[in-house]
Amino acid sequence: MDTSPSKQYPVKKRVKIHPNTVTVKYTSHYPQPGEEEYEGTSEDNDSFVEDNPKRRLLSDGRSKGRSFFGTIDIPSQTTQKSEATKSEPGQGFIEGSIFQSKKTWAVLFGSALAHGCVALITRLASDRSKVPSLELIFIRSILQVFSVLVVCYYQEDPFGPKGHRLRLFFYGVCNVISITCAYTSFSIVPPSNGTTLWRATTTVFSAILAFLLVDERMACVDVITVLSSVLGVCLVMIPNIVDEESSLLNIWKEAFGYTMTVMAGLTTALSMIVYRSIKDNVSMWTALFTFGWTGTLWGASTMFFLQEPIIPLNGESWSYLMGICLCSTVAFLGVYYALSKFHPALVSTVQHLEIVIAMVLQLLVLRIFPSVYDMIGGAIIIISVFFLACYKLSWKKLKRQDYQEILDSSIK
């Protein structure tokens, strides 16, 4: 027996006569929701879709909607029901977001610890091995070139995807210039003062350039914590600069050294902004390889003309070099992992802990006691950074509680 809709419901035929043509229209009445015959019609239509594979594919294709950025998938009712039975709505997403935030902060603190170790080892290397700065950059860059193995393992283009290679190359050039200016300034001014000024200027320039170049703003709480941390850095740096006794010639020499440090901070901030703009298309391993091969070319072409390279002969010097390369690579990966998730100024602010860690390590290894200003500035840095971390993590939890209250509410 034929149970198609055309047989179940009466079909009305309407004929319209025109002088040249005759138009025939067929209309039919189908039951609406709430009527007695509506249930049977929906069951017949569902069975027809299940029996017809082409109709099923067509219905699956219509389950995609349009959004402002392209097509989006609209989940079917059966999928929604199965997901609802597996877990509470949004619970897994919120838990994953909080876990990723904690992981990012742990990586940031680890990179600050690695930076603090670099500061101590660099001081030991400069005092005992006398390795020039450009040679140190060359050795460090050669080891970082081996990151191409990780890039090839993930089947990525070592020189970046097409359309982003120019900015990636510009990023590598900025990084090489920043590290060259920083290491050169360390041979003119005390490394502790140079490192402190480098971190402070990087934070300030990253906040300014992020606003001017990519229109990325910070919340009021972030601005306050960044400024307080910069204040702590200044308390550590300025008294040490003022207390230096030098002649008129040395004043000009130190002024040049601090100018190089400011240039290092500016180019470091610029490289962070450039990577921030291509982070969705370029991984941190590709960025590390770019830094490695540009630094290798720059070091090989300049260290024989601008400085007199030496060959370390003892194992102690090579251990310092390997320690600098390893710790700087770990710190680099940690910073650029966090940079893909946080504002550049916030990432740079957390790295201010490097100053405090370097103080503690110098006290333990070199028996150099910090001054009163160092301790006050270090305390301000610690309070600012940990307040920022606690605020960000508690803000995530508050968002989770608000979302859970909405889910539990009787008003839907």
C-alpha positions in Angstrom: 0.0 0.0 0.0 1.3 3.4 -1.0 1.7 5.6 2.1 3.3 8.6 0.4 2.1 12.1 1.5 0.4 12.7 -1.8 -1.9 9.7 -1.2 -2.7 10.5 2.4 -3.8 14.1 2.0 -6.1 15.5 -0.7 -4.5 17.4 -3.5 -6.2 20.5 -4.8 -5.7 21.4 -8.4 -6.0 25.0 -9.6 -6.0 25.9 -13.3 -5.3 29.4 -14.6 -6.2 30.0 -18.3 -4.2 32.6 -20.2 -4.7 33.5 -23.8 -1.4 31.8 -24.8 -0.6 29.5 -21.9 -2.4 27.3 -19.4 -0.8 27.2 -15.9 -1.6 24.4 -13.5 -0.7 24.7 -9.8 -1.0 21.9 -7.2 -1.4 22.7 -3.6 -1.7 20.3 -0.6 -2.4 20.7 3.1 0.0 19.2 5.5 -0.7 18.8 9.2 1.0 21.3 11.6 2.5 20.6 15.0 -0.3 19.9 17.5 -2.6 18.2 15.0 -3.4 14.5 15.3 -1.8 13.5 12.0 1.5 15.4 12.6 3.2 12.5 14.5 2.7 10.0 11.8 4.0 12.4 9.1 7.2 13.0 11.0 7.8 9.3 11.4 7.2 8.7 7.7 9.6 11.5 6.7 12.3 10.2 9.1 12.1 6.7 7.6 12.2 8.1 4.1 15.4 10.0 5.0 17.0 6.9 6.5 16.1 4.8 3.4 17.4 7.3 1.0 21.2 7.9 1.2 21.2 10.9 -1.1 18.6 12.6 1.0 20.7 11.8 4.1 23.8 13.4 2.6 21.7 16.5 1.7 20.4 16.9 5.2 24.0 16.5 6.6 25.1 19.2 4.3 22.4 21.6 5.4 23.6 21.2 9.0 26.4 23.7 8.3 25.6 27.3 9.0 27.4 30.5 8.1 29.2 32.8 10.5 31.1 36.1 10.0 34.4 34.3 9.5 33.0 31.4 7.3 31.1 28.2 7.7 30.5 26.7 11.1 29.2 23.2 12.0 25.8 23.1 13.7 25.7 19.9 15.7 22.7 17.7 15.3 20.2 16.9 18.1 21.6 13.3 18.5 25.1 14.7 18.8 24.0 17.2 21.4 22.2 14.6 23.4 25.2 12.2 23.4 27.5 15.0 24.5 25.1 16.0 27.2 25.1 12.5 28.6 28.9 12.3 28.6 29.6 15.5 30.6 28.1 18.7 31.8 27.9 21.5 29.3 31.1 23.5 29.0 32.8 21.7 31.9 35.6 20.2 29.9 36.3 23.4 28.1 36.6 25.4 31.3 38.8 22.8 33.0 41.1 22.7 29.9 41.3 26.5 29.9 42.3 26.7 33.5 44.9 23.9 33.0 46.4 25.7 30.0 46.6 28.9 32.0 48.4 27.2 34.9 50.7 25.5 32.4 51.6 28.8 30.7 52.4 30.5 34.0 54.6 27.5 35.0 56.5 27.8 31.7 56.9 31.6 32.2 58.4 31.1 35.7 60.7 28.4 34.3 61.9 30.7 31.6 62.6 33.4 34.2 64.7 30.9 36.2 66.6 30.0 33.0 67.2 33.7 32.3 68.6 34.1 35.8 71.0 31.2 35.3 72.1 32.8 32.0 72.9 36.0 33.8 75.1 34.2 36.4 76.9 32.0 33.8 77.5 35.0 31.5 79.2 36.8 34.4 81.4 33.7 35.1 82.2 33.3 31.5 83.2 37.0 31.1 85.4 36.9 34.2 87.2 33.6 33.5 87.0 32.7 29.8 87.0 36.1 28.2 85.0 34.9 25.2 83.9 37.9 23.0 80.2 38.6 22.6 80.0 38.0 18.9 81.7 34.6 19.3 79.3 33.8 22.0 76.4 34.6 19.8 77.9 32.5 17.0 78.3 29.4 19.2 74.8 29.9 20.6 73.3 30.2 17.2 75.0 27.1 15.8 73.5 25.0 18.5 70.0 26.6 17.9 70.2 25.7 14.2 69.7 22.1 15.2 66.1 22.9 16.1 65.5 22.3 12.4 65.2 18.6 13.3 62.2 19.4 15.4 60.7 21.6 12.6 61.1 18.8 10.1 59.7 16.3 12.5 56.5 18.3 12.7 56.6 18.6 8.9 56.7 22.4 8.9 58.5 24.7 6.4 61.8 25.7 8.1 61.6 29.1 6.5 58.0 29.7 7.3 54.8 29.4 5.2 54.5 31.5 2.1 53.2 34.9 2.8 54.9 35.1 6.2 58.5 34.6 5.3 59.4 38.2 5.1 58.0 39.0 8.5 59.7 35.9 9.9 63.1 37.0 8.4 62.5 40.5 9.9 61.8 38.8 13.2 65.1 37.0 13.1 67.0 40.1 12.2 65.5 42.0 15.1 66.4 39.2 17.5 70.0 39.1 16.3 70.4 42.9 16.6 68.9 42.9 20.1 71.2 40.1 21.3 74.2 41.8 19.7 73.5 45.1 21.3 72.9 43.5 24.7 76.1 41.4 24.7 78.1 44.4 23.4 76.8 46.6 26.2 77.8 43.9 28.7 81.4 44.4 27.8 81.1 48.2 28.4 78.8 48.5 31.4 78.4 46.1 34.3 76.4 43.1 33.1 74.0 43.3 36.1 73.0 46.9 35.2 72.8 46.1 31.5 70.5 43.1 32.0 68.3 45.2 34.4 68.0 48.0 31.9 67.4 45.6 29.1 64.4 44.0 30.8 62.9 47.3 31.8 63.1 48.8 28.3 61.8 45.6 26.8 58.7 45.8 28.9 58.0 49.5 28.3 58.6 49.2 24.5 56.6 46.1 24.1 53.5 47.7 25.7 53.9 50.8 23.5 54.6 49.0 20.3 51.8 46.5 20.9 49.3 49.4 21.2 50.7 51.3 18.2 51.4 48.5 15.7 48.7 45.8 16.5 46.3 47.9 18.6 46.6 45.4 21.5 45.6 47.0 24.8 46.0 46.0 28.4 43.5 46.0 31.3 43.9 48.6 34.1 45.1 45.9 36.5 47.7 44.7 34.0 49.0 48.3 33.5 49.3 48.8 37.3 51.2 45.6 37.9 53.5 46.3 34.9 54.3 49.8 36.1 55.0 48.6 39.7 57.3 45.9 38.4 59.2 48.5 36.3 59.4 50.7 39.4 61.1 47.8 41.2 63.5 47.3 38.4 64.4 51.0 38.5 65.1 50.8 42.2 67.5 48.0 41.5 69.2 49.7 38.6 69.4 53.5 39.2 71.4 53.4 42.5 73.9 51.1 41.0 74.4 53.4 38.0 74.7 56.5 40.2 77.2 54.9 42.6 79.6 54.2 39.7 82.8 56.3 39.9 84.2 57.1 36.5 86.1 59.8 34.6 84.7 62.0 31.8 85.9 59.5 29.2 84.3 56.6 30.9 81.0 58.6 31.3 80.7 58.8 27.5 81.7 55.2 27.2 79.1 54.1 29.6 76.5 56.3 28.0 77.2 54.5 24.7 76.9 51.1 26.5 73.5 52.0 28.1 72.3 53.3 24.7 73.1 49.9 23.2 71.1 48.3 26.0 68.1 50.5 25.2 68.4 49.6 21.6 68.5 45.9 22.7 65.2 46.4 24.6 63.6 48.2 21.6 64.5 45.5 19.1 63.6 42.7 21.5 60.2 44.2 21.9 59.8 44.7 18.2 60.7 41.0 17.6 58.1 40.0 20.1 55.4 42.1 18.4 56.4 40.6 15.0 56.1 37.1 16.2 52.8 37.9 17.9 51.4 38.9 14.5 52.4 35.5 12.9 52.0 33.2 15.9 49.1 31.4 14.3 51.1 30.4 11.3 54.6 30.0 12.7 55.6 27.7 15.6 58.1 28.6 18.2 60.5 25.9 16.8 60.5 27.6 13.4 61.1 30.9 15.2 64.0 29.3 17.1 65.5 28.0 13.8 65.1 31.4 12.2 66.9 33.0 15.2 69.6 30.3 14.9 70.5 30.6 11.2 70.3 34.4 11.1 72.5 34.6 14.2 75.0 32.1 12.6 75.3 34.2 9.5 75.7 37.4 11.4 78.2 36.0 13.9 80.3 34.3 11.2 80.5 37.5 9.1 81.2 40.0 11.9 83.2 38.3 14.7 86.4 38.2 12.7 86.2 41.9 11.7 84.7 43.6 14.8 86.3 41.5 17.5 89.2 39.1 17.9 87.7 35.6 18.5 89.5 33.1 20.7 89.3 29.3 21.0 88.4 28.1 24.5 91.0 25.4 25.4 89.8 24.4 28.9 86.7 22.4 29.8 85.5 25.1 32.2 85.1 27.6 29.4 83.2 25.1 27.3 81.0 24.2 30.2 80.1 27.9 30.6 79.3 28.2 26.9 77.2 25.1 26.8 75.4 26.3 29.9 74.6 29.7 28.4 73.4 28.0 25.1 71.2 25.5 27.0 69.6 27.9 29.4 69.1 30.6 26.8 67.3 28.1 24.5 65.1 26.9 27.3 64.3 30.6 28.2 63.6 31.4 24.6 61.1 28.5 24.1 59.3 29.4 27.4 59.0 33.1 26.5 57.7 32.4 23.0 55.3 29.7 24.2 53.7 32.2 26.6 53.9 34.9 23.9 51.3 33.0 21.8 48.8 33.3 24.7 49.7 36.5 26.7 50.3 40.1 26.0 54.0 40.8 25.3 54.3 43.3 28.1 53.0 40.7 30.6 55.4 38.1 29.3 58.3 40.6 29.7 57.1 41.6 33.2 57.3 38.0 34.4 60.9 37.9 33.1 61.8 40.6 35.7 62.1 37.7 38.1 65.4 37.0 36.4 66.8 39.9 38.3 65.8 38.5 41.6 66.9 35.0 40.7 70.3 36.4 39.6 70.7 38.1 43.0 70.0 34.9 44.8 72.4 32.9 42.7 75.1 35.5 43.0 74.7 35.4 46.8 74.9 31.6 46.8 77.8 31.2 44.3 79.8 34.4 44.3 79.0 35.6 47.9 77.8 39.0 46.5 75.3 40.5 48.9 72.6 42.7 47.5 72.1 46.3 48.6 69.1 47.7 50.4 67.8 49.1 47.1 68.3 45.7 45.5 66.2 44.0 48.2 63.4 46.7 48.1 63.3 46.6 44.3 63.3 42.8 44.3 60.5 42.6 46.8 58.4 45.0 44.6 59.1 42.8 41.5 58.1 39.6 43.4 54.9 41.1 44.7 53.9 42.6 41.3 54.5 39.4 39.4 52.9 37.0 41.8 49.9 39.3 42.2 49.5 39.4 38.4 49.7 35.6 38.3 47.2 35.1 41.1 44.8 37.6 39.7 44.9 36.0 36.3 44.3 32.5 37.7 41.6 33.6 40.1 39.9 35.5 37.3 39.7 32.2 35.4 38.1 30.5 38.4 35.6 33.4 38.8 34.6 33.0 35.2 34.1 29.3 35.8 31.9 30.0 38.8 29.8 32.5 36.9 29.4 30.1 34.0 28.4 27.3 36.4 25.9 29.6 38.1 24.3 30.3 34.7 24.1 26.6 34.0 22.5 25.8 37.4 20.1 28.7 37.1 16.4 27.8 36.6 16.1 30.7 34.1 17.3 29.4 30.7 
